[in-house]
Amino acid sequence: MMFFVLCGLLLYRGIARWMTGDQSQGFQGEFEATSHGAAARNVEIRSLHSAVSLDATMRDIDLLHGVELGAMRDDSVHLHLAAPSVDLDEVRRFLPSLAFLRGEAGMEIEANGLFGDVQVRRLHLRTRSSTMNLAGSVRNLHDPLNLTLDVVAGDTKVELSDLARLMPEFRIPSFAKTGAAALSLEFNGKPLDFKANASLSGSFGRLAVRGTLDLTRPRPAYAGTFDAERLSLPAVTGDPSLDGSLTARGTVEGEGFVPGSMRNTLDMTVDTSRVNGITLGAS
């Protein structure tokens, strides 16, 4: 979810670069630049597969005499962006750090603050089968290598299968049988190396996790704790031969998500559960 915040906050900085390509289908707006700031109002952008409208202002920036990204830390910024349809392959044209994304999304963002510490007041995100509402902060936009996010999500419904479609290179399990889930989330860290506290509940049961995930490695590395309640094994694993449900808590540390190549250490305490007709008690 953090990568969509960046799409919005950096969009106005990448418009010129995007529009000089061959994807442009329409571009209009009102623009103003002085030695004390810049503004873009009533901007409408259309490409082959995306539609974006935005209003953005930035004080204390002098576009007339050139811009150095590192010097923009304390510049004041305000952004409202509405994008009912965004092709993430096109977004990668001016945000290479999001090269791992595929597919389409829609979003609406309201954000303001300093360029080095932007407060995201509201982010409404829609993917193929999910709707998310988030708020938080984005720090170090002036220093992209150290960019960090502090985000919370509530009133959110997700399809876990969207993760595999949006980020195929990470080989995340498809979760095709889990269905819709209610999600609460706290996220802190870099876009691909972060801490998270999340709770999911749906027809597959309930799962709460707290831990770290590093997606910068060839095989994603993770560590944390979990608490599962009546978790449907065939829904979560995708294996219909593994019948039953699991109630347990424990810790896990490892690398990779694909059976056969993943390596992990699991310490688990099982409560009343049933697996392939066998009833398990606390152990």
PDB file of C-alpha atoms in Angstrom:
ATOM      1  CA  MET A   1       0.000   0.000   0.000  1.00  0.00           C
ATOM      2  CA  MET A   2       2.875   2.609   0.688  1.00  0.00           C
ATOM      3  CA  PHE A   3       3.949   2.680  -2.946  1.00  0.00           C
ATOM      4  CA  PHE A   4       0.596   4.282  -3.987  1.00  0.00           C
ATOM      5  CA  VAL A   5       1.181   7.189  -1.587  1.00  0.00           C
ATOM      6  CA  LEU A   6       4.415   7.893  -3.439  1.00  0.00           C
ATOM      7  CA  CYS A   7       2.680   7.791  -6.813  1.00  0.00           C
ATOM      8  CA  GLY A   8       0.493  10.681  -5.756  1.00  0.00           C
ATOM      9  CA  LEU A   9       3.036  12.774  -3.870  1.00  0.00           C
ATOM     10  CA  LEU A  10       5.625  12.632  -6.625  1.00  0.00           C
ATOM     11  CA  LEU A  11       3.283  12.839  -9.578  1.00  0.00           C
ATOM     12  CA  TYR A  12       3.572  16.580 -10.082  1.00  0.00           C
ATOM     13  CA  ARG A  13       7.383  16.293 -10.082  1.00  0.00           C
ATOM     14  CA  GLY A  14       7.290  13.635 -12.793  1.00  0.00           C
ATOM     15  CA  ILE A  15       4.611  15.066 -15.097  1.00  0.00           C
ATOM     16  CA  ALA A  16       7.036  16.724 -17.506  1.00  0.00           C
ATOM     17  CA  ARG A  17       9.138  13.575 -17.801  1.00  0.00           C
ATOM     18  CA  TRP A  18       6.062  11.409 -18.397  1.00  0.00           C
ATOM     19  CA  MET A  19       4.452  13.724 -20.929  1.00  0.00           C
ATOM     20  CA  THR A  20       7.573  13.898 -23.103  1.00  0.00           C
ATOM     21  CA  GLY A  21       7.118  10.189 -23.895  1.00  0.00           C
ATOM     22  CA  ASP A  22       4.796   8.717 -26.478  1.00  0.00           C
ATOM     23  CA  GLN A  23       2.027   7.788 -24.034  1.00  0.00           C
ATOM     24  CA  SER A  24       0.406  11.244 -23.823  1.00  0.00           C
ATOM     25  CA  GLN A  25      -3.200  11.496 -24.983  1.00  0.00           C
ATOM     26  CA  GLY A  26      -4.155  14.792 -23.334  1.00  0.00           C
ATOM     27  CA  PHE A  27      -2.675  17.374 -20.986  1.00  0.00           C
ATOM     28  CA  GLN A  28      -4.111  20.652 -19.731  1.00  0.00           C
ATOM     29  CA  GLY A  29      -4.026  22.871 -16.664  1.00  0.00           C
ATOM     30  CA  GLU A  30      -3.187  26.239 -15.174  1.00  0.00           C
ATOM     31  CA  PHE A  31       0.400  26.795 -14.066  1.00  0.00           C
ATOM     32  CA  GLU A  32       2.201  29.534 -12.172  1.00  0.00           C
ATOM     33  CA  ALA A  33       5.856  29.829 -11.175  1.00  0.00           C
ATOM     34  CA  THR A  34       7.583  32.681  -9.326  1.00  0.00           C
ATOM     35  CA  SER A  35      10.752  33.051  -7.304  1.00  0.00           C
ATOM     36  CA  HIS A  36       8.686  32.272  -4.189  1.00  0.00           C
ATOM     37  CA  GLY A  37       6.719  29.210  -5.238  1.00  0.00           C
ATOM     38  CA  ALA A  38       4.840  27.254  -7.869  1.00  0.00           C
ATOM     39  CA  ALA A  39       1.288  26.054  -8.446  1.00  0.00           C
ATOM     40  CA  ALA A  40      -0.523  23.683 -10.785  1.00  0.00           C
ATOM     41  CA  ARG A  41      -4.328  23.934 -10.803  1.00  0.00           C
ATOM     42  CA  ASN A  42      -7.080  22.108 -12.647  1.00  0.00           C
ATOM     43  CA  VAL A  43      -4.518  19.786 -14.204  1.00  0.00           C
ATOM     44  CA  GLU A  44      -5.919  16.945 -16.309  1.00  0.00           C
ATOM     45  CA  ILE A  45      -3.658  14.212 -17.678  1.00  0.00           C
ATOM     46  CA  ARG A  46      -4.649  11.353 -19.916  1.00  0.00           C
ATOM     47  CA  SER A  47      -2.461   8.658 -21.383  1.00  0.00           C
ATOM     48  CA  LEU A  48      -3.239   5.433 -23.173  1.00  0.00           C
ATOM     49  CA  HIS A  49      -4.437   3.735 -19.979  1.00  0.00           C
ATOM     50  CA  SER A  50      -4.465   6.355 -17.195  1.00  0.00           C
ATOM     51  CA  ALA A  51      -6.517   9.387 -16.179  1.00  0.00           C
ATOM     52  CA  VAL A  52      -5.319  11.808 -13.483  1.00  0.00           C
ATOM     53  CA  SER A  53      -6.476  15.204 -12.196  1.00  0.00           C
ATOM     54  CA  LEU A  54      -4.623  17.256  -9.598  1.00  0.00           C
ATOM     55  CA  ASP A  55      -4.099  20.560  -7.834  1.00  0.00           C
ATOM     56  CA  ALA A  56      -0.688  21.147  -6.273  1.00  0.00           C
ATOM     57  CA  THR A  57       1.096  24.118  -4.706  1.00  0.00           C
ATOM     58  CA  MET A  58       4.603  24.459  -3.355  1.00  0.00           C
ATOM     59  CA  ARG A  59       5.942  27.494  -1.485  1.00  0.00           C
ATOM     60  CA  ASP A  60       9.578  28.582  -1.164  1.00  0.00           C
ATOM     61  CA  ILE A  61      10.650  26.804  -4.343  1.00  0.00           C
ATOM     62  CA  ASP A  62      12.195  28.767  -7.233  1.00  0.00           C
ATOM     63  CA  LEU A  63      11.584  26.839 -10.444  1.00  0.00           C
ATOM     64  CA  LEU A  64      12.809  29.789 -12.494  1.00  0.00           C
ATOM     65  CA  HIS A  65      16.395  29.262 -11.347  1.00  0.00           C
ATOM     66  CA  GLY A  66      16.509  25.471 -11.212  1.00  0.00           C
ATOM     67  CA  VAL A  67      15.677  22.948  -8.524  1.00  0.00           C
ATOM     68  CA  GLU A  68      17.915  20.742  -6.408  1.00  0.00           C
ATOM     69  CA  LEU A  69      15.973  17.902  -4.813  1.00  0.00           C
ATOM     70  CA  GLY A  70      17.981  17.908  -1.594  1.00  0.00           C
ATOM     71  CA  ALA A  71      17.257  21.608  -1.046  1.00  0.00           C
ATOM     72  CA  MET A  72      13.490  21.064  -1.122  1.00  0.00           C
ATOM     73  CA  ARG A  73      13.259  19.508   2.359  1.00  0.00           C
ATOM     74  CA  ASP A  74      11.688  22.540   4.054  1.00  0.00           C
ATOM     75  CA  ASP A  75       9.520  23.697   1.132  1.00  0.00           C
ATOM     76  CA  SER A  76       5.796  23.746   1.885  1.00  0.00           C
ATOM     77  CA  VAL A  77       3.615  21.537  -0.308  1.00  0.00           C
ATOM     78  CA  HIS A  78      -0.093  20.799  -0.782  1.00  0.00           C
ATOM     79  CA  LEU A  79      -1.531  18.181  -3.102  1.00  0.00           C
ATOM     80  CA  HIS A  80      -4.957  16.910  -4.060  1.00  0.00           C
ATOM     81  CA  LEU A  81      -4.931  14.139  -6.627  1.00  0.00           C
ATOM     82  CA  ALA A  82      -7.753  12.075  -8.092  1.00  0.00           C
ATOM     83  CA  ALA A  83      -6.903   9.177 -10.376  1.00  0.00           C
ATOM     84  CA  PRO A  84      -9.847   6.896 -11.151  1.00  0.00           C
ATOM     85  CA  SER A  85      -7.613   4.795 -13.398  1.00  0.00           C
ATOM     86  CA  VAL A  86      -3.826   4.448 -13.308  1.00  0.00           C
ATOM     87  CA  ASP A  87      -1.763   1.957 -15.288  1.00  0.00           C
ATOM     88  CA  LEU A  88       1.083   1.049 -12.949  1.00  0.00           C
ATOM     89  CA  ASP A  89       3.292   0.146 -15.902  1.00  0.00           C
ATOM     90  CA  GLU A  90       3.045   3.802 -16.987  1.00  0.00           C
ATOM     91  CA  VAL A  91       3.755   5.047 -13.460  1.00  0.00           C
ATOM     92  CA  ARG A  92       7.081   3.219 -13.590  1.00  0.00           C
ATOM     93  CA  ARG A  93       8.174   5.571 -16.388  1.00  0.00           C
ATOM     94  CA  PHE A  94       8.870   8.327 -13.878  1.00  0.00           C
ATOM     95  CA  LEU A  95       9.078   6.317 -10.634  1.00  0.00           C
ATOM     96  CA  PRO A  96      11.554   3.493 -11.344  1.00  0.00           C
ATOM     97  CA  SER A  97      11.516   2.549  -7.648  1.00  0.00           C
ATOM     98  CA  LEU A  98       8.013   1.146  -8.268  1.00  0.00           C
ATOM     99  CA  ALA A  99       9.176  -1.176 -11.032  1.00  0.00           C
ATOM    100  CA  PHE A 100       7.899  -4.194  -9.082  1.00  0.00           C
ATOM    101  CA  LEU A 101       4.254  -3.138  -9.575  1.00  0.00           C
ATOM    102  CA  ARG A 102       1.923  -4.433 -12.273  1.00  0.00           C
ATOM    103  CA  GLY A 103      -1.729  -3.945 -13.158  1.00  0.00           C
ATOM    104  CA  GLU A 104      -4.098  -1.059 -12.525  1.00  0.00           C
ATOM    105  CA  ALA A 105      -5.234   0.994  -9.549  1.00  0.00           C
ATOM    106  CA  GLY A 106      -7.379   3.985  -8.713  1.00  0.00           C
ATOM    107  CA  MET A 107      -6.656   6.505  -5.963  1.00  0.00           C
ATOM    108  CA  GLU A 108      -7.512   9.813  -4.339  1.00  0.00           C
ATOM    109  CA  ILE A 109      -4.983  11.651  -2.158  1.00  0.00           C
ATOM    110  CA  GLU A 110      -5.045  14.739   0.050  1.00  0.00           C
ATOM    111  CA  ALA A 111      -1.652  15.671   1.492  1.00  0.00           C
ATOM    112  CA  ASN A 112       0.241  18.699   2.810  1.00  0.00           C
ATOM    113  CA  GLY A 113       3.204  19.702   4.930  1.00  0.00           C
ATOM    114  CA  LEU A 114       6.907  20.092   4.238  1.00  0.00           C
ATOM    115  CA  PHE A 115       8.442  18.266   1.290  1.00  0.00           C
ATOM    116  CA  GLY A 116      10.690  16.364   3.696  1.00  0.00           C
ATOM    117  CA  ASP A 117       7.787  15.476   5.996  1.00  0.00           C
ATOM    118  CA  VAL A 118       4.502  15.252   4.088  1.00  0.00           C
ATOM    119  CA  GLN A 119       1.328  14.491   6.022  1.00  0.00           C
ATOM    120  CA  VAL A 120      -1.047  12.281   4.056  1.00  0.00           C
ATOM    121  CA  ARG A 121      -4.445  13.314   5.394  1.00  0.00           C
ATOM    122  CA  ARG A 122      -6.340  10.825   3.288  1.00  0.00           C
ATOM    123  CA  LEU A 123      -5.486   8.148   0.755  1.00  0.00           C
ATOM    124  CA  HIS A 124      -8.311   6.170  -0.802  1.00  0.00           C
ATOM    125  CA  LEU A 125      -6.964   3.298  -2.873  1.00  0.00           C
ATOM    126  CA  ARG A 126      -8.775   0.890  -5.141  1.00  0.00           C
ATOM    127  CA  THR A 127      -7.236  -2.132  -6.848  1.00  0.00           C
ATOM    128  CA  ARG A 128      -8.910  -4.905  -8.803  1.00  0.00           C
ATOM    129  CA  SER A 129     -10.861  -6.305  -5.840  1.00  0.00           C
ATOM    130  CA  SER A 130      -9.784  -4.219  -2.848  1.00  0.00           C
ATOM    131  CA  THR A 131     -10.579  -0.855  -1.281  1.00  0.00           C
ATOM    132  CA  MET A 132      -8.227   0.731   1.234  1.00  0.00           C
ATOM    133  CA  ASN A 133      -8.322   3.921   3.328  1.00  0.00           C
ATOM    134  CA  LEU A 134      -5.010   5.111   4.736  1.00  0.00           C
ATOM    135  CA  ALA A 135      -3.397   8.102   6.428  1.00  0.00           C
ATOM    136  CA  GLY A 136       0.046   8.891   7.770  1.00  0.00           C
ATOM    137  CA  SER A 137       3.308  10.555   6.789  1.00  0.00           C
ATOM    138  CA  VAL A 138       5.938  10.288   4.075  1.00  0.00           C
ATOM    139  CA  ARG A 139       9.404  11.473   5.091  1.00  0.00           C
ATOM    140  CA  ASN A 140      12.553  12.243   3.112  1.00  0.00           C
ATOM    141  CA  LEU A 141      11.041  12.846  -0.324  1.00  0.00           C
ATOM    142  CA  HIS A 142      14.094  15.075  -0.841  1.00  0.00           C
ATOM    143  CA  ASP A 143      16.337  12.047  -0.165  1.00  0.00           C
ATOM    144  CA  PRO A 144      14.711   9.100  -2.015  1.00  0.00           C
ATOM    145  CA  LEU A 145      17.218   6.484  -0.854  1.00  0.00           C
ATOM    146  CA  ASN A 146      16.136   7.158   2.743  1.00  0.00           C
ATOM    147  CA  LEU A 147      12.439   7.625   2.095  1.00  0.00           C
ATOM    148  CA  THR A 148      10.276   6.259   4.912  1.00  0.00           C
ATOM    149  CA  LEU A 149       6.561   5.790   5.502  1.00  0.00           C
ATOM    150  CA  ASP A 150       4.489   5.813   8.662  1.00  0.00           C
ATOM    151  CA  VAL A 151       0.984   4.724   7.648  1.00  0.00           C
ATOM    152  CA  VAL A 152      -2.178   3.341   9.235  1.00  0.00           C
ATOM    153  CA  ALA A 153      -5.119   1.739   7.444  1.00  0.00           C
ATOM    154  CA  GLY A 154      -8.688   1.308   8.635  1.00  0.00           C
ATOM    155  CA  ASP A 155     -12.161   0.747   7.168  1.00  0.00           C
ATOM    156  CA  THR A 156     -10.451  -1.417   4.582  1.00  0.00           C
ATOM    157  CA  LYS A 157     -11.571  -4.460   2.588  1.00  0.00           C
ATOM    158  CA  VAL A 158      -8.987  -6.440   0.650  1.00  0.00           C
ATOM    159  CA  GLU A 159      -8.647  -9.524  -1.508  1.00  0.00           C
ATOM    160  CA  LEU A 160      -5.316 -11.137  -0.646  1.00  0.00           C
ATOM    161  CA  SER A 161      -5.083 -12.433  -4.212  1.00  0.00           C
ATOM    162  CA  ASP A 162      -4.511  -8.811  -5.311  1.00  0.00           C
ATOM    163  CA  LEU A 163      -1.042  -8.925  -3.739  1.00  0.00           C
ATOM    164  CA  ALA A 164       0.164 -11.651  -6.082  1.00  0.00           C
ATOM    165  CA  ARG A 165      -1.252  -9.820  -9.113  1.00  0.00           C
ATOM    166  CA  LEU A 166       0.225  -6.430  -8.152  1.00  0.00           C
ATOM    167  CA  MET A 167       3.697  -7.728  -7.174  1.00  0.00           C
ATOM    168  CA  PRO A 168       4.342 -10.859  -9.264  1.00  0.00           C
ATOM    169  CA  GLU A 169       8.133 -10.739  -9.035  1.00  0.00           C
ATOM    170  CA  PHE A 170       7.995 -11.489  -5.295  1.00  0.00           C
ATOM    171  CA  ARG A 171       6.194 -14.812  -5.975  1.00  0.00           C
ATOM    172  CA  ILE A 172       3.651 -14.228  -3.225  1.00  0.00           C
ATOM    173  CA  PRO A 173       1.138 -17.095  -2.836  1.00  0.00           C
ATOM    174  CA  SER A 174      -2.050 -16.507  -4.819  1.00  0.00           C
ATOM    175  CA  PHE A 175      -4.457 -16.813  -1.848  1.00  0.00           C
ATOM    176  CA  ALA A 176      -7.143 -17.493  -4.444  1.00  0.00           C
ATOM    177  CA  LYS A 177      -9.516 -19.143  -1.926  1.00  0.00           C
ATOM    178  CA  THR A 178      -9.381 -16.664   0.963  1.00  0.00           C
ATOM    179  CA  GLY A 179     -12.007 -14.266  -0.395  1.00  0.00           C
ATOM    180  CA  ALA A 180     -12.587 -10.775   0.996  1.00  0.00           C
ATOM    181  CA  ALA A 181     -10.989  -9.726   4.280  1.00  0.00           C
ATOM    182  CA  ALA A 182     -11.253  -6.804   6.681  1.00  0.00           C
ATOM    183  CA  LEU A 183      -7.810  -5.282   7.260  1.00  0.00           C
ATOM    184  CA  SER A 184      -6.287  -3.035   9.901  1.00  0.00           C
ATOM    185  CA  LEU A 185      -2.660  -2.086   9.389  1.00  0.00           C
ATOM    186  CA  GLU A 186       0.203  -0.086  10.895  1.00  0.00           C
ATOM    187  CA  PHE A 187       3.250   0.287   8.640  1.00  0.00           C
ATOM    188  CA  ASN A 188       6.602   1.928   9.385  1.00  0.00           C
ATOM    189  CA  GLY A 189       9.807   1.898   7.368  1.00  0.00           C
ATOM    190  CA  LYS A 190      11.062   2.020   3.810  1.00  0.00           C
ATOM    191  CA  PRO A 191       8.760   0.877   0.986  1.00  0.00           C
ATOM    192  CA  LEU A 192      10.559  -2.468   0.629  1.00  0.00           C
ATOM    193  CA  ASP A 193      12.034  -2.882   4.136  1.00  0.00           C
ATOM    194  CA  PHE A 194       9.595  -2.238   6.963  1.00  0.00           C
ATOM    195  CA  LYS A 195       7.867  -3.135  10.214  1.00  0.00           C
ATOM    196  CA  ALA A 196       4.150  -3.885  10.218  1.00  0.00           C
ATOM    197  CA  ASN A 197       1.340  -4.729  12.588  1.00  0.00           C
ATOM    198  CA  ALA A 198      -1.667  -6.158  10.744  1.00  0.00           C
ATOM    199  CA  SER A 199      -4.926  -7.935  11.459  1.00  0.00           C
ATOM    200  CA  LEU A 200      -6.995  -9.797   8.851  1.00  0.00           C
ATOM    201  CA  SER A 201     -10.382 -11.413   9.286  1.00  0.00           C
ATOM    202  CA  GLY A 202     -12.791 -13.051   6.853  1.00  0.00           C
ATOM    203  CA  SER A 203     -14.500 -16.308   5.976  1.00  0.00           C
ATOM    204  CA  PHE A 204     -11.045 -17.972   6.211  1.00  0.00           C
ATOM    205  CA  GLY A 205     -10.730 -17.047   9.921  1.00  0.00           C
ATOM    206  CA  ARG A 206      -8.641 -14.416  11.675  1.00  0.00           C
ATOM    207  CA  LEU A 207      -4.913 -13.745  11.543  1.00  0.00           C
ATOM    208  CA  ALA A 208      -2.907 -11.083  13.399  1.00  0.00           C
ATOM    209  CA  VAL A 209       0.788 -10.588  12.652  1.00  0.00           C
ATOM    210  CA  ARG A 210       3.504  -8.273  13.927  1.00  0.00           C
ATOM    211  CA  GLY A 211       6.979  -8.261  12.472  1.00  0.00           C
ATOM    212  CA  THR A 212       9.435  -7.169   9.788  1.00  0.00           C
ATOM    213  CA  LEU A 213       9.638  -7.829   6.043  1.00  0.00           C
ATOM    214  CA  ASP A 214      12.627  -7.134   3.793  1.00  0.00           C
ATOM    215  CA  LEU A 215      11.776  -7.313   0.089  1.00  0.00           C
ATOM    216  CA  THR A 216      15.139  -5.970  -1.078  1.00  0.00           C
ATOM    217  CA  ARG A 217      16.781  -9.400  -0.912  1.00  0.00           C
ATOM    218  CA  PRO A 218      16.675 -12.005  -3.698  1.00  0.00           C
ATOM    219  CA  ARG A 219      14.485 -14.035  -1.358  1.00  0.00           C
ATOM    220  CA  PRO A 220      12.250 -11.890   0.883  1.00  0.00           C
ATOM    221  CA  ALA A 221      13.230 -12.160   4.556  1.00  0.00           C
ATOM    222  CA  TYR A 222      10.734 -11.965   7.410  1.00  0.00           C
ATOM    223  CA  ALA A 223      10.483 -12.358  11.168  1.00  0.00           C
ATOM    224  CA  GLY A 224       7.662 -11.845  13.624  1.00  0.00           C
ATOM    225  CA  THR A 225       4.832 -13.175  15.744  1.00  0.00           C
ATOM    226  CA  PHE A 226       1.391 -14.403  14.742  1.00  0.00           C
ATOM    227  CA  ASP A 227      -1.963 -15.256  16.317  1.00  0.00           C
ATOM    228  CA  ALA A 228      -4.383 -17.358  14.256  1.00  0.00           C
ATOM    229  CA  GLU A 229      -7.991 -18.183  15.121  1.00  0.00           C
ATOM    230  CA  ARG A 230      -9.967 -20.839  13.210  1.00  0.00           C
ATOM    231  CA  LEU A 231      -7.746 -20.311  10.172  1.00  0.00           C
ATOM    232  CA  SER A 232      -8.987 -22.349   7.191  1.00  0.00           C
ATOM    233  CA  LEU A 233      -6.066 -24.456   5.982  1.00  0.00           C
ATOM    234  CA  PRO A 234      -7.318 -25.137   2.417  1.00  0.00           C
ATOM    235  CA  ALA A 235      -8.160 -21.448   1.907  1.00  0.00           C
ATOM    236  CA  VAL A 236      -4.837 -20.121   3.168  1.00  0.00           C
ATOM    237  CA  THR A 237      -2.543 -22.789   1.694  1.00  0.00           C
ATOM    238  CA  GLY A 238      -4.469 -23.335  -1.550  1.00  0.00           C
ATOM    239  CA  ASP A 239      -4.234 -27.105  -0.978  1.00  0.00           C
ATOM    240  CA  PRO A 240      -7.725 -28.697  -0.947  1.00  0.00           C
ATOM    241  CA  SER A 241      -6.294 -31.956   0.402  1.00  0.00           C
ATOM    242  CA  LEU A 242      -5.273 -30.190   3.605  1.00  0.00           C
ATOM    243  CA  ASP A 243      -8.645 -30.076   5.345  1.00  0.00           C
ATOM    244  CA  GLY A 244      -9.409 -28.396   8.657  1.00  0.00           C
ATOM    245  CA  SER A 245      -8.726 -25.236  10.618  1.00  0.00           C
ATOM    246  CA  LEU A 246      -5.958 -23.972  12.876  1.00  0.00           C
ATOM    247  CA  THR A 247      -5.993 -21.947  16.072  1.00  0.00           C
ATOM    248  CA  ALA A 248      -2.464 -21.171  17.196  1.00  0.00           C
ATOM    249  CA  ARG A 249       0.080 -18.548  18.134  1.00  0.00           C
ATOM    250  CA  GLY A 250       3.813 -18.406  17.727  1.00  0.00           C
ATOM    251  CA  THR A 251       6.853 -16.916  16.027  1.00  0.00           C
ATOM    252  CA  VAL A 252       8.330 -17.366  12.566  1.00  0.00           C
ATOM    253  CA  GLU A 253      11.597 -16.323  10.927  1.00  0.00           C
ATOM    254  CA  GLY A 254      12.723 -17.177   7.428  1.00  0.00           C
ATOM    255  CA  GLU A 255      13.278 -16.406   3.759  1.00  0.00           C
ATOM    256  CA  GLY A 256      11.099 -16.884   0.687  1.00  0.00           C
ATOM    257  CA  PHE A 257       7.438 -17.697   0.131  1.00  0.00           C
ATOM    258  CA  VAL A 258       7.609 -20.546  -2.408  1.00  0.00           C
ATOM    259  CA  PRO A 259       7.455 -24.135  -1.036  1.00  0.00           C
ATOM    260  CA  GLY A 260      10.611 -26.021  -1.929  1.00  0.00           C
ATOM    261  CA  SER A 261      12.862 -22.969  -1.813  1.00  0.00           C
ATOM    262  CA  MET A 262      11.669 -21.237   1.343  1.00  0.00           C
ATOM    263  CA  ARG A 263      13.616 -21.625   4.590  1.00  0.00           C
ATOM    264  CA  ASN A 264      12.120 -20.766   7.942  1.00  0.00           C
ATOM    265  CA  THR A 265      12.017 -21.552  11.638  1.00  0.00           C
ATOM    266  CA  LEU A 266       8.614 -21.880  13.259  1.00  0.00           C
ATOM    267  CA  ASP A 267       7.777 -22.039  16.964  1.00  0.00           C
ATOM    268  CA  MET A 268       4.054 -22.596  17.446  1.00  0.00           C
ATOM    269  CA  THR A 269       1.610 -23.345  20.255  1.00  0.00           C
ATOM    270  CA  VAL A 270      -1.561 -25.026  18.967  1.00  0.00           C
ATOM    271  CA  ASP A 271      -4.957 -24.577  20.588  1.00  0.00           C
ATOM    272  CA  THR A 272      -8.060 -26.603  19.665  1.00  0.00           C
ATOM    273  CA  SER A 273      -7.686 -27.325  15.939  1.00  0.00           C
ATOM    274  CA  ARG A 274      -8.651 -29.992  13.413  1.00  0.00           C
ATOM    275  CA  VAL A 275      -6.431 -31.165  10.536  1.00  0.00           C
ATOM    276  CA  ASN A 276      -7.522 -33.917   8.124  1.00  0.00           C
ATOM    277  CA  GLY A 277      -9.911 -35.353  10.703  1.00  0.00           C
ATOM    278  CA  ILE A 278      -7.409 -35.255  13.558  1.00  0.00           C
ATOM    279  CA  THR A 279      -8.302 -33.062  16.534  1.00  0.00           C
ATOM    280  CA  LEU A 280      -5.394 -31.220  18.137  1.00  0.00           C
ATOM    281  CA  GLY A 281      -5.464 -29.700  21.619  1.00  0.00           C
ATOM    282  CA  ALA A 282      -3.130 -27.264  23.295  1.00  0.00           C
ATOM    283  CA  SER A 283       0.495 -28.385  23.072  1.00  0.00           C
TER     284      SER A 283
END
